mmCIF file of C-alpha atoms in Angstrom:
data_model
loop_
_atom_site.group_PDB
_atom_site.id
_atom_site.type_symbol
_atom_site.label_atom_id
_atom_site.label_comp_id
_atom_site.label_asym_id
_atom_site.label_seq_id
_atom_site.Cartn_x
_atom_site.Cartn_y
_atom_site.Cartn_z
ATOM 1 C CA VAL V 1 182.060 66.059 29.775
ATOM 2 C CA TYR V 2 182.153 62.261 29.834
ATOM 3 C CA ALA V 3 185.761 62.029 28.701
ATOM 4 C CA TRP V 4 186.982 64.540 31.291
ATOM 5 C CA GLY V 5 185.111 62.780 34.103
ATOM 6 C CA PHE V 6 186.429 59.364 33.099
ATOM 7 C CA ALA V 7 189.998 60.654 32.700
ATOM 8 C CA LYS V 8 189.890 62.298 36.128
ATOM 9 C CA GLU V 9 188.631 59.146 37.823
ATOM 10 C CA GLU V 10 191.185 56.998 35.984
ATOM 11 C CA ASP V 11 193.953 59.349 37.202
ATOM 12 C CA THR V 12 192.543 59.346 40.738
ATOM 13 C CA GLN V 13 192.481 55.562 40.931
ATOM 14 C CA GLY V 14 195.683 55.051 38.936
ATOM 15 C CA PHE V 15 197.771 57.460 41.009
ATOM 16 C CA LEU V 16 196.015 57.615 44.394
ATOM 17 C CA GLY V 17 193.702 54.594 44.673
ATOM 18 C CA THR V 18 193.719 53.102 48.164
ATOM 19 C CA GLY V 19 192.608 49.585 47.272
ATOM 20 C CA SER V 20 188.920 50.221 47.105
ATOM 21 C CA PRO V 21 188.701 49.051 44.361
ATOM 22 C CA ILE V 22 192.135 49.945 42.863
ATOM 23 C CA THR V 23 195.519 50.463 44.515
ATOM 24 C CA GLY V 24 197.247 53.336 42.736
ATOM 25 C CA ILE V 25 200.936 53.557 41.977
ATOM 26 C CA ILE V 26 201.645 56.042 44.780
ATOM 27 C CA PRO V 27 200.275 53.861 47.628
ATOM 28 C CA ALA V 28 201.795 50.765 45.963
ATOM 29 C CA ALA V 29 205.333 52.203 45.840
ATOM 30 C CA ALA V 30 207.824 50.285 47.972
ATOM 31 C CA ALA V 31 210.030 52.171 50.449
ATOM 32 C CA GLY V 32 212.948 52.145 48.004
ATOM 33 C CA ALA V 33 210.824 54.007 45.462
ATOM 34 C CA ILE V 34 210.174 57.007 47.726
ATOM 35 C CA SER V 35 212.372 60.069 47.229
ATOM 36 C CA GLN V 36 211.973 61.785 50.604
ATOM 37 C CA ALA V 37 212.911 65.450 50.927
ATOM 38 C CA ASP V 38 215.375 66.561 53.594
ATOM 39 C CA THR V 39 214.034 67.916 56.887
ATOM 40 C CA GLY V 40 212.795 71.461 56.453
ATOM 41 C CA LYS V 41 211.682 71.014 52.848
ATOM 42 C CA THR V 42 208.016 70.793 53.730
ATOM 43 C CA ASP V 43 206.840 72.454 50.528
ATOM 44 C CA VAL V 44 207.672 71.874 46.874
ATOM 45 C CA SER V 45 208.681 75.546 46.597
ATOM 46 C CA GLY V 46 211.712 74.683 48.752
ATOM 47 C CA TYR V 47 212.924 71.955 46.404
ATOM 48 C CA GLU V 48 216.253 72.515 44.682
ATOM 49 C CA PHE V 49 217.621 70.876 41.531
ATOM 50 C CA ALA V 50 219.382 68.286 43.707
ATOM 51 C CA ASP V 51 216.038 67.096 45.125
ATOM 52 C CA TRP V 52 214.626 66.503 41.647
ATOM 53 C CA GLU V 53 217.905 64.939 40.477
ATOM 54 C CA ALA V 54 217.774 62.475 43.384
ATOM 55 C CA ALA V 55 214.478 61.164 42.028
ATOM 56 C CA VAL V 56 215.909 60.718 38.530
ATOM 57 C CA ALA V 57 218.899 58.858 39.967
ATOM 58 C CA LYS V 58 216.680 56.357 41.804
ATOM 59 C CA ILE V 59 214.779 54.815 38.886
ATOM 60 C CA GLN V 60 216.162 51.780 37.126
ATOM 61 C CA PRO V 61 218.147 52.493 33.925
ATOM 62 C CA TYR V 62 215.719 50.485 31.784
ATOM 63 C CA ALA V 63 212.923 52.894 32.747
ATOM 64 C CA GLU V 64 214.681 56.116 31.769
ATOM 65 C CA ASP V 65 213.616 55.999 28.103
ATOM 66 C CA GLY V 66 209.996 57.077 28.162
ATOM 67 C CA ALA V 67 210.175 58.511 31.687
ATOM 68 C CA ALA V 68 208.259 61.680 32.560
ATOM 69 C CA TRP V 69 207.355 63.865 35.529
ATOM 70 C CA TYR V 70 203.744 63.612 36.765
ATOM 71 C CA VAL V 71 202.804 66.592 38.936
ATOM 72 C CA SER V 72 199.871 68.838 39.776
ATOM 73 C CA ARG V 73 199.650 72.325 38.295
ATOM 74 C CA ALA V 74 200.487 73.721 41.735
ATOM 75 C CA ALA V 75 203.640 71.593 42.045
ATOM 76 C CA TYR V 76 204.683 72.536 38.515
ATOM 77 C CA TYR V 77 204.242 76.282 38.962
ATOM 78 C CA ASN V 78 205.477 76.416 42.584
ATOM 79 C CA GLY V 79 208.323 73.911 42.357
ATOM 80 C CA ILE V 80 209.579 73.427 38.802
ATOM 81 C CA VAL V 81 208.909 76.764 37.078
ATOM 82 C CA PRO V 82 210.819 78.833 39.690
ATOM 83 C CA LEU V 83 213.883 76.647 39.085
ATOM 84 C CA LEU V 84 213.547 77.095 35.326
ATOM 85 C CA ASN V 85 213.206 80.867 35.758
ATOM 86 C CA ALA V 86 216.216 81.029 38.070
ATOM 87 C CA ALA V 87 218.368 79.062 35.628
ATOM 88 C CA GLY V 88 218.671 82.128 33.393
ATOM 89 C CA GLY V 89 219.713 82.196 29.770
ATOM 90 C CA ASN V 90 216.224 82.988 28.488
ATOM 91 C CA ALA V 91 215.617 85.412 25.652
ATOM 92 C CA ILE V 92 212.382 87.381 25.369
ATOM 93 C CA THR V 93 211.208 84.930 22.674
ATOM 94 C CA ASP V 94 211.561 82.066 25.192
ATOM 95 C CA ILE V 95 209.376 83.934 27.679
ATOM 96 C CA GLU V 96 206.821 84.810 24.983
ATOM 97 C CA ALA V 97 206.644 81.212 23.761
ATOM 98 C CA GLY V 98 205.771 79.937 27.228
ATOM 99 C CA TYR V 99 206.876 76.776 28.933
ATOM 100 C CA THR V 100 207.332 73.615 26.914
ATOM 101 C CA ARG V 101 206.605 71.516 29.999
ATOM 102 C CA ARG V 102 209.958 69.754 30.040
ATOM 103 C CA PHE V 103 212.242 69.539 33.037
ATOM 104 C CA MET V 104 215.741 68.092 33.134
ATOM 105 C CA GLY V 105 215.176 66.656 29.651
ATOM 106 C CA PHE V 106 211.953 64.813 30.516
ATOM 107 C CA PRO V 107 208.345 65.741 29.680
ATOM 108 C CA VAL V 108 206.172 67.136 32.455
ATOM 109 C CA ARG V 109 202.600 65.824 32.521
ATOM 110 C CA ILE V 110 200.012 67.621 34.615
ATOM 111 C CA SER V 111 197.491 65.592 36.568
ATOM 112 C CA ASN V 112 194.863 67.556 38.443
ATOM 113 C CA VAL V 113 194.400 64.783 41.011
ATOM 114 C CA LEU V 114 197.954 64.917 42.387
ATOM 115 C CA PRO V 115 198.590 66.935 45.565
ATOM 116 C CA ALA V 116 200.184 70.392 45.603
ATOM 117 C CA GLY V 117 203.314 69.304 47.454
ATOM 118 C CA THR V 118 202.850 70.585 50.985
ATOM 119 C CA THR V 119 203.910 69.085 54.315
ATOM 120 C CA GLY V 120 204.543 65.332 54.182
ATOM 121 C CA GLU V 121 202.708 64.788 50.893
ATOM 122 C CA LYS V 122 203.585 62.230 48.268
ATOM 123 C CA PHE V 123 203.013 64.740 45.513
ATOM 124 C CA ALA V 124 204.740 63.677 42.293
ATOM 125 C CA VAL V 125 205.849 60.669 40.288
ATOM 126 C CA PHE V 126 208.894 60.368 38.060
ATOM 127 C CA GLY V 127 209.322 57.355 35.846
ATOM 128 C CA ASN V 128 208.075 55.277 32.989
ATOM 129 C CA LEU V 129 204.459 54.383 33.708
ATOM 130 C CA SER V 130 204.256 52.018 30.741
ATOM 131 C CA GLN V 131 206.853 49.840 32.495
ATOM 132 C CA SER V 132 205.430 50.173 35.988
ATOM 133 C CA ALA V 133 201.671 49.771 35.680
ATOM 134 C CA VAL V 134 199.003 48.423 33.384
ATOM 135 C CA MET V 135 195.454 49.556 32.829
ATOM 136 C CA GLY V 136 192.959 46.887 31.893
ATOM 137 C CA ASP V 137 189.716 47.710 30.157
ATOM 138 C CA ARG V 138 187.049 45.197 31.197
ATOM 139 C CA ARG V 139 184.293 46.989 29.375
ATOM 140 C CA GLY V 140 184.807 49.984 27.144
ATOM 141 C CA PHE V 141 183.002 53.273 27.401
ATOM 142 C CA SER V 142 179.256 52.926 26.923
ATOM 143 C CA THR V 143 176.406 55.411 26.973
ATOM 144 C CA ALA V 144 172.676 55.297 27.468
ATOM 145 C CA VAL V 145 169.971 57.925 27.076
ATOM 146 C CA SER V 146 166.624 58.042 28.832
ATOM 147 C CA ALA V 147 163.763 60.313 27.901
ATOM 148 C CA ASP V 148 161.618 58.834 30.703
ATOM 149 C CA ALA V 149 163.649 59.647 33.842
ATOM 150 C CA GLN V 150 163.015 63.401 33.650
ATOM 151 C CA PHE V 151 159.895 63.309 31.472
ATOM 152 C CA GLU V 152 157.996 65.894 33.531
ATOM 153 C CA LYS V 153 160.840 68.399 33.136
ATOM 154 C CA ASP V 154 161.196 67.731 29.406
ATOM 155 C CA GLN V 155 164.823 66.631 29.899
ATOM 156 C CA LEU V 156 166.976 63.761 28.745
ATOM 157 C CA VAL V 157 169.214 61.857 31.154
ATOM 158 C CA LEU V 158 172.588 60.696 29.876
ATOM 159 C CA LYS V 159 174.595 57.939 31.526
ATOM 160 C CA GLY V 160 178.150 56.880 30.739
ATOM 161 C CA THR V 161 179.988 53.905 32.242
ATOM 162 C CA GLU V 162 183.236 52.002 31.879
ATOM 163 C CA ARG V 163 185.015 49.249 33.814
ATOM 164 C CA VAL V 164 188.769 49.500 34.198
ATOM 165 C CA ASP V 165 191.483 48.329 36.544
ATOM 166 C CA VAL V 166 195.021 49.568 37.179
ATOM 167 C CA GLN V 167 197.771 47.333 38.535
ATOM 168 C CA ALA V 168 201.179 48.627 39.579
ATOM 169 C CA HIS V 169 203.800 45.931 39.050
ATOM 170 C CA ASP V 170 207.319 47.405 39.079
ATOM 171 C CA VAL V 171 207.017 49.139 42.449
ATOM 172 C CA GLY V 172 210.569 48.548 43.712
ATOM 173 C CA THR V 173 211.722 46.910 46.942
ATOM 174 C CA ALA V 174 212.457 48.093 50.456
ATOM 175 C CA SER V 175 215.788 49.536 49.275
ATOM 176 C CA VAL V 176 215.621 49.970 45.486
ATOM 177 C CA ALA V 177 213.195 51.782 43.182
ATOM 178 C CA GLY V 178 211.608 50.111 40.190
ATOM 179 C CA ALA V 179 210.435 51.882 37.042
ATOM 180 C CA TYR V 180 209.140 54.910 38.956
ATOM 181 C CA VAL V 181 209.846 57.042 42.017
ATOM 182 C CA VAL V 182 207.396 58.942 44.221
ATOM 183 C CA LEU V 183 208.528 62.340 45.507
ATOM 184 C CA GLN V 184 207.523 63.255 49.059
ATOM 185 C CA THR V 185 207.957 66.513 50.943
ATOM 186 C CA ALA V 186 209.358 66.461 54.467
ATOM 187 C CA ALA V 187 206.980 66.150 57.397
ATOM 188 C CA THR V 188 208.955 68.721 59.438
#
């Protein structure tokens, strides 16, 4: 339970943090690092291969090794999987084996804190996060147990804490992406 809660909060702050206390990589992305969908593509289900390819083309060449897609489950199953299914060439064994969570040669990593990819949302990240952000660990994971807090109910209280920070550093410029690109659906 602890690990899942910490991982979710680290993802929330690392991807979406608004500066209180951490600015995530999505809000930190410069204008040149945004891959904006064409008008009318207000949902990830309307994305075509060319939209995903445009994101790959924007990152700097040094960031391609180690790059991955970071999307929500909804964006994966509504945007990427339909394109994989439509590509054809699958045998029954491919269908039985399930998806390997790779797209266009890059791994796909699911983050439950990322948006689904509806109207105007910055919903996905493509790039090499090890070259675009750092996570500092000020104090590692620690736990404490109290038998006193819920003594009357004959319960123990568990507490877990950690202190971390995330800093995005290769965020691009007004016209050029850095080590990652943020995908955004159209507003109209």
